[in-house]
Amino acid sequence: MIRELFTTIAILLLPIMLSANDGYKLWLQYYPIENPQAWQQDMLKKVSIAGENETLDIIKNELNIAAEGFFGQNPSFSKENPSLVIALKEQLPSYLASKASSKLGEEGFHIFSSDNQTVITANSQFGLLYGTFRLLQEMQKSNPLSETGIVDSPKVQHRVLNHWDNLDRTVERGYSGFSIWNWHRLPRHIDQQYLDYARANASLGINGTAITNVNANALILTPYYLEKAQALADAFRPYGIKLYLTARFSSPIEIGGLETADPQNEAVKQWWKDKAKEIYEYIPDFGGFLVKADSEGQPGPHNYGRTQAEGANMLADAVKPFGGIVMWRAFVYSENTPDDRHKQAYNEFVPIDGEFRENVIVQVKNGAIDFQPREPFHPLFGAMPNTPLMMEFQITQEYLGHDTHLAFLAPMYEEVLKEDTYINGEGSEVAKVIDGSLHNYSLTGMAGVANVGTDRNWTGHHFHQANWYAYGKLAWNPWESSEKIAEDWIKLTFTTEREFVEPVKKLMLNSHEMVVNYMTPLGIHHIMARSHHYGPGPWVTGGGRADWTSTYYHNASEKGMGFDRTLSGSNALEQYTPELQEKWGDLDLVPEKFLLWFHHLPWEHQMKSGNILWDEIALHYQKGVNEARENIKTWKNLEKHVDKYRFEHVLSFMEIQAEEAEWWRDAVLLYFGQYSGLPLPEGVEPPKHNLEYYMNIDHKFVPGI
Amino acid sequence: MIRELFTTIAILLLPIMLSANDGYKLWLQYYPIENPQAWQQDMLKKVSIAGENETLDIIKNELNIAAEGFFGQNPSFSKENPSLVIALKEQLPSYLASKASSKLGEEGFHIFSSDNQTVITANSQFGLLYGTFRLLQEMQKSNPLSETGIVDSPKVQHRVLNHWDNLDRTVERGYSGFSIWNWHRLPRHIDQQYLDYARANASLGINGTAITNVNANALILTPYYLEKAQALADAFRPYGIKLYLTARFSSPIEIGGLETADPQNEAVKQWWKDKAKEIYEYIPDFGGFLVKADSEGQPGPHNYGRTQAEGANMLADAVKPFGGIVMWRAFVYSENTPDDRHKQAYNEFVPIDGEFRENVIVQVKNGAIDFQPREPFHPLFGAMPNTPLMMEFQITQEYLGHDTHLAFLAPMYEEVLKEDTYINGEGSEVAKVIDGSLHNYSLTGMAGVANVGTDRNWTGHHFHQANWYAYGKLAWNPWESSEKIAEDWIKLTFTTEREFVEPVKKLMLNSHEMVVNYMTPLGIHHIMARSHHYGPGPWVTGGGRADWTSTYYHNASEKGMGFDRTLSGSNALEQYTPELQEKWGDLDLVPEKFLLWFHHLPWEHQMKSGNILWDEIALHYQKGVNEARENIKTWKNLEKHVDKYRFEHVLSFMEIQAEEAEWWRDAVLLYFGQYSGLPLPEGVEPPKHNLEYYMNIDHKFVPGI
């Protein structure tokens, strides 16, 4: 052991001390471009920026850093025959304005060449900022500019990070240290990290952030904290990022001194109106409220026999005069409802479709249960044509191995976005619900539960920076492909060398499926350890809530396993369109990745592969383990392409992942094996310990709860 | 407000992005040496290092970083006519060995020139490591090597950082973020920061670290955590740093399943022997235990009617066979003891002087109360000739404004170390107790309660890195002067330019007195807010414990204020030697800085200045405020000498400090003014608000508790 560690140390030491790359710079590395073409260097030599404001200062600064990093040169900023022109369309000379696209909208941009000039234009300063970041990203990737240039604009209005950060700086489901919001030093100290955070988001087009936990503390709405929130909003504003706060539904009681929080009570309504007015005095462009109500112990309209719409509308009316919106989460379920938890949100919200104010958007998790490694899309998508719905993805890996398990999540997001709801017949993909085109929503949005913390590289695992990046890119364009996202991120973060890019891309694109294989293959779900969800816990049963146990979800017995959501079971299937009921309800048609999500099947069930279910399950777990081991080999072969610091950090996390993949395989197969009574098929390694050993593992102070 | 912030942002932005200096490199900046002399560059050209081990790898690496930073050159390592020779004395050719000092001891070193060679020699690899760091520090400071070179060795054996870090990563009295120990990832992930931490300590000669809170959790002694502690010990070992753990006295009950923790119970004794044996299997060079017992709710020998010696000896016997020691804290006091808290440790420990095992050292805080901005030295120093005592300084600023108040603590440490106890007549300074020379102690040590956390610059305030540095230098040599420490730190951390060094040194050397002025001048003490100690709380009274209130300490009334510790009062004075009783007991002789520490005086008491006490108090508070404001001016004038990142960060903290100095002045003077009934003297600004306003300030989630 000692010897081992020392080698690690010896290896680690030199590089970091000489030229440390702790990953803080994320995908904005701006490393030197090898043999750059002349036109690239020229482009950043003489820059003309029309006007003066903080956002333009940021653009200027960004060009400085990039030119410095790419070519070791500093641009001169002047209006005389510039090589790069950055100006609003209205500021362009007519001969250039005429060439600019007319479909830029408020945040879009057009990058094009004209004679010897490159032009970045837009209808707003934030469009210019996004265009600048895009141009620099294309340069880093060494992509030439096409004839037509680049015309792009976001397909989703509200691209918002959700921070489950508490006021004591702990982060619920956070694994990369603690909250980057230092409330105690705010508002008087604006930490550079706040600006670097805003910059990173702007480089992806993220335009909003909800900085407090959805399990909310009413104190955030008191002047003591509003003054602090204001300081953050002021810091984010020039980056085009709006600030949102989570509203605890019972705030009128807790900080307002009222007896009730009933949304139909006039005093309560007035209290929220006054509170909103107060907030807007601190933050004139406050984005609005994010609310988790009637869920997991949070107060809500149910406490007063009111609907979710009545609750949401009260808050919506309060922020309406100031242009704010309410993001109301659909994650509503109760242990008192006997029904399959899968069905509850649908049952609660579909009947009130259309009853929400126009400045309310209902925020729906990608799946009906809770951010499992794989879930079918949430049946609400497509089911509320008269109520804008936004997507909530989880970037932080609550159920995906926490921060040490490499899982590139873009494929998971993409799988859901590209799934067809068949609501308006074929081609009614979830992405069309999110971009609003399917139902002509007046509001659109996508939320991502942030994975950033105080770790020096922001996200714990260096590769989890890619999930922040992927969320941003998909929020901008839900149709973006995982492969492009992966390739771009690799090139921006590490290098453009093919020998590195290709294998790493392959590894990333397979990583989510790998995690599914060793955690919850074939539609198995929610069998993680209790409460902290770290590691396997298929044996978790009993306690206050059945729907918080594993046995509730896997129903394993001598007869087999799986959750029957067909007609013979909870019939959650009925919440999907007939096309999907037919497909997913039919054992011959259902994709095996969803098999045990919808069906309870005997251990001997015949799979397409010819294996019986039990063998197929076991082989998936083994496959996941093998893939995790394979990643280590792949990564080791790439050592010469990566700086030592990040190489060693990633390697050590990959070793933890491979070890924990075995933990998952052994624990789960031993547990289910009790019921199947069947031997492990050939090719599956025997477990290292007995079931009791795994059931007795008790990790202390697991982060994130 | 908005405008204001934007300017800050605009200023901040550019530099940080281009070449960020977030302070992570501490005093090991190794910035380029301006017009270096040839001999300096030559010295780092060809280096011969005798032998091969991890510590020598670290030395080699350090030379690489330094040469790179100083001169942009890389040393070649070879045995052929090297310019720099690094070798143990026993490895030196006799003609060089003969020139090496014979008084190096185990950790000392000798740096000298011979012909065209510079030689670093020592009796141990750690001596070589210390010598290397010293040589590089002298180079950075551009100091020439004297004829005789540098012969140095530590005057104190155990130079130990105490981390009050909890297993959930919160840090008691920590203000720079959270614990750098990521227990969840240990032992499998060795973070680079652990190595950088060890390196920073080694560069100061710190040779031990107690990584867990003295308010201990017994879990740290279970295999689950011992495996993690082992990984840290392995990482620290090549840097010459031993690992210590805090032992919760009731562990035999909590994790041992015993009924009692009575130190006289055979099963308990045996449990600790077995536990020690187990720990040494994980960590062969485990340093030993640090214990807080019978204090502030911690269990201890008192629970069983045993003495502190009986408790300490049980643990000492357990680690003895393996060469471990026990650091037993003297911070023992109880609310059930009617006596002045000031007297309790003395009364408890002096009677048992000599009853401790030889591998026990009693750890005594610098003062008798609790790390106040100023305290007279603890009466135990000098009073236990037959029991080794070690010093405990607090580096983290529990009572000194937390992390935003610039207070360079070396002068506070120096004041205590240079104070004369008169135990063996004049010249019996506290430093001689600590270096063991006064009583020929067989064990010596100095502990510093760490101020490092997850903040990117380690210590929150950039200038608080200087307190970590100062502690290390004083632990190595308690006779070191504050001025030299300040000057060296400035040169290593920022620049050698006189125009910067001189004003910053002046500012630092005055900063502790400045804080005393606006917090607790003239011997006032313990009037901070309850529990978190952030901000003023002279009104704190009532609650479970009188000795945890402010009124207990200041005794303000119409008659006057102060704690009478003379014969007419608690007579804590009797615990000091007659010389000091005479001096401190006499109103004409007592230094005014200790006036209200030992005496209760009327508001009209005549001070040496000619002012009455009330006016003098008020003027001290105003002086502190003025000095805090002056610092801002001074710092602003130095902008061109500092990188933007650190300049802005320090400036923003200085502004907070000036603002909070006013808070202190206004709150305290309004409060005491109620009793004095006297007006504020000329020159003291009227308070901004009324007393009620200040009493109602209620900061939420203050860090460090």
Short mmCIF file of C-alpha atoms in Angstrom, two decimals, chain B residues 242-417:
data_model
loop_
_atom_site.label_atom_id
_atom_site.label_comp_id
_atom_site.label_asym_id
_atom_site.label_seq_id
_atom_site.Cartn_x
_atom_site.Cartn_y
_atom_site.Cartn_z
CA LYS B 242 3.67 12.75 11.13
CA LEU B 243 -0.03 12.19 11.54
CA TYR B 244 -1.85 12.53 14.88
CA LEU B 245 -5.46 11.77 15.72
CA THR B 246 -7.76 13.17 18.36
CA ALA B 247 -8.95 10.54 20.83
CA ARG B 248 -12.41 10.86 22.32
CA PHE B 249 -12.03 9.76 25.91
CA SER B 250 -15.29 7.80 25.86
CA SER B 251 -14.33 5.80 22.76
CA PRO B 252 -14.16 2.49 24.66
CA ILE B 253 -17.88 2.90 25.31
CA GLU B 254 -18.89 4.35 21.94
CA ILE B 255 -16.97 2.06 19.62
CA GLY B 256 -15.56 -0.50 22.04
CA GLY B 257 -18.80 -1.72 23.54
CA LEU B 258 -17.47 -1.32 27.09
CA GLU B 259 -19.59 -0.04 29.97
CA THR B 260 -17.03 2.45 31.15
CA ALA B 261 -14.08 4.57 30.02
CA ASP B 262 -12.56 4.71 33.53
CA PRO B 263 -8.79 5.00 33.09
CA GLN B 264 -8.26 2.70 36.05
CA ASN B 265 -10.42 -0.04 34.63
CA GLU B 266 -8.29 -2.89 33.28
CA ALA B 267 -10.60 -3.60 30.33
CA VAL B 268 -10.46 0.05 29.35
CA LYS B 269 -6.67 0.13 29.59
CA GLN B 270 -6.50 -3.02 27.50
CA TRP B 271 -8.92 -1.60 24.92
CA TRP B 272 -6.68 1.40 24.39
CA LYS B 273 -3.57 -0.82 24.17
CA ASP B 274 -5.27 -2.94 21.51
CA LYS B 275 -6.52 0.14 19.70
CA ALA B 276 -3.05 1.66 19.66
CA LYS B 277 -1.59 -1.57 18.31
CA GLU B 278 -4.25 -1.58 15.59
CA ILE B 279 -3.54 2.03 14.63
CA TYR B 280 0.18 1.34 14.32
CA GLU B 281 -0.56 -1.50 11.95
CA TYR B 282 -2.09 1.09 9.64
CA ILE B 283 0.38 3.87 10.39
CA PRO B 284 3.77 2.54 11.57
CA ASP B 285 5.00 6.05 12.44
CA PHE B 286 1.72 7.32 13.92
CA GLY B 287 2.54 10.39 16.02
CA GLY B 288 0.08 9.81 18.80
CA PHE B 289 -3.07 11.22 20.36
CA LEU B 290 -4.26 14.77 20.91
CA VAL B 291 -6.90 14.92 23.65
CA LYS B 292 -9.43 17.44 24.88
CA ALA B 293 -10.98 16.06 28.04
CA ASP B 294 -13.25 17.36 30.79
CA SER B 295 -13.87 20.57 28.92
CA GLU B 296 -16.92 22.10 27.28
CA GLY B 297 -18.90 18.87 27.47
CA GLN B 298 -16.11 16.53 26.39
CA PRO B 299 -15.86 13.33 28.46
CA GLY B 300 -12.75 12.77 30.55
CA PRO B 301 -11.22 11.31 33.69
CA HIS B 302 -13.40 13.57 35.86
CA ASN B 303 -16.39 11.41 34.94
CA TYR B 304 -14.69 8.68 36.96
CA GLY B 305 -13.15 10.81 39.68
CA ARG B 306 -9.70 10.46 38.17
CA THR B 307 -7.03 13.06 37.59
CA GLN B 308 -5.93 14.42 34.22
CA ALA B 309 -2.66 12.53 34.75
CA GLU B 310 -4.46 9.24 35.21
CA GLY B 311 -6.37 9.85 32.02
CA ALA B 312 -3.34 10.90 30.00
CA ASN B 313 -1.14 8.12 31.32
CA MET B 314 -3.55 5.43 30.22
CA LEU B 315 -3.26 6.65 26.63
CA ALA B 316 0.47 7.20 27.00
CA ASP B 317 0.99 3.60 28.08
CA ALA B 318 -0.96 2.46 25.03
CA VAL B 319 1.20 4.28 22.48
CA LYS B 320 4.49 3.98 24.38
CA PRO B 321 5.59 0.64 22.87
CA PHE B 322 5.33 2.18 19.40
CA GLY B 323 7.06 5.46 20.15
CA GLY B 324 3.90 7.56 20.22
CA ILE B 325 3.16 10.55 22.43
CA VAL B 326 0.06 12.05 24.00
CA MET B 327 -0.66 15.76 23.68
CA TRP B 328 -3.07 16.39 26.55
CA ARG B 329 -4.79 19.75 26.51
CA ALA B 330 -4.82 21.83 29.70
CA PHE B 331 -7.95 23.67 28.53
CA VAL B 332 -9.95 22.18 31.38
CA TYR B 333 -12.61 24.19 33.16
CA SER B 334 -16.12 23.71 34.41
CA GLU B 335 -19.14 25.91 35.00
CA ASN B 336 -19.63 23.95 38.23
CA THR B 337 -16.41 25.33 39.62
CA PRO B 338 -17.30 28.66 41.25
CA ASP B 339 -13.75 29.91 40.76
CA ASP B 340 -12.62 32.41 38.09
CA ARG B 341 -12.27 30.39 34.89
CA HIS B 342 -8.85 32.01 34.58
CA LYS B 343 -7.60 29.95 37.53
CA GLN B 344 -9.02 26.53 36.86
CA ALA B 345 -6.40 24.93 34.61
CA TYR B 346 -3.63 26.00 36.97
CA ASN B 347 -5.49 24.67 39.99
CA GLU B 348 -6.10 21.39 38.23
CA PHE B 349 -2.66 20.75 36.77
CA VAL B 350 -0.05 22.22 39.12
CA PRO B 351 -0.87 19.75 41.92
CA ILE B 352 -0.20 16.84 39.56
CA ASP B 353 3.04 18.21 38.12
CA GLY B 354 5.39 15.28 37.65
CA GLU B 355 2.68 12.65 37.68
CA PHE B 356 2.56 12.33 33.90
CA ARG B 357 4.31 9.65 31.85
CA GLU B 358 7.40 10.76 30.01
CA ASN B 359 5.63 10.50 26.65
CA VAL B 360 2.93 12.94 27.68
CA ILE B 361 3.17 16.62 26.88
CA VAL B 362 0.53 19.02 28.22
CA GLN B 363 -0.73 21.44 25.57
CA VAL B 364 -1.46 24.87 27.01
CA LYS B 365 -3.17 27.75 25.21
CA ASN B 366 -1.18 30.98 25.14
CA GLY B 367 -3.59 32.55 27.63
CA ALA B 368 -5.79 31.40 30.47
CA ILE B 369 -9.16 32.28 28.94
CA ASP B 370 -9.49 31.43 25.26
CA PHE B 371 -7.52 32.88 22.36
CA GLN B 372 -8.61 36.45 23.02
CA PRO B 373 -7.13 39.23 20.83
CA ARG B 374 -4.80 39.85 23.76
CA GLU B 375 -4.14 37.77 26.86
CA PRO B 376 -1.32 37.69 29.39
CA PHE B 377 0.59 34.42 29.11
CA HIS B 378 -1.01 31.39 30.75
CA PRO B 379 0.10 31.04 34.41
CA LEU B 380 0.86 27.36 33.80
CA PHE B 381 3.95 28.33 31.80
CA GLY B 382 6.79 28.03 34.25
CA ALA B 383 4.58 26.44 36.89
CA MET B 384 5.16 22.82 35.86
CA PRO B 385 8.91 22.21 35.91
CA ASN B 386 8.42 18.45 36.00
CA THR B 387 5.88 18.14 33.20
CA PRO B 388 6.67 19.08 29.60
CA LEU B 389 4.34 21.83 28.41
CA MET B 390 3.75 22.79 24.80
CA MET B 391 2.25 25.99 23.41
CA GLU B 392 -1.10 26.06 21.65
CA PHE B 393 -1.60 29.09 19.44
CA GLN B 394 -4.75 29.65 17.42
CA ILE B 395 -3.99 30.54 13.80
CA THR B 396 -7.63 30.62 12.77
CA GLN B 397 -9.21 33.85 13.98
CA GLU B 398 -12.07 32.73 16.18
CA TYR B 399 -11.95 35.92 18.25
CA LEU B 400 -10.10 38.15 15.79
CA GLY B 401 -12.74 38.98 13.21
CA HIS B 402 -12.75 35.66 11.40
CA ASP B 403 -11.30 35.51 7.91
CA THR B 404 -12.07 39.01 6.66
CA HIS B 405 -10.09 40.92 9.30
CA LEU B 406 -6.46 41.36 8.43
CA ALA B 407 -4.54 40.57 11.60
CA PHE B 408 -0.92 39.46 11.35
CA LEU B 409 -0.58 37.32 14.47
CA ALA B 410 3.19 36.97 14.80
CA PRO B 411 3.38 40.00 17.14
CA MET B 412 0.69 38.43 19.34
CA TYR B 413 2.60 35.16 19.45
CA GLU B 414 5.89 36.96 20.02
CA GLU B 415 4.46 39.05 22.86
CA VAL B 416 3.62 35.87 24.77
CA LEU B 417 6.81 33.99 23.92
#
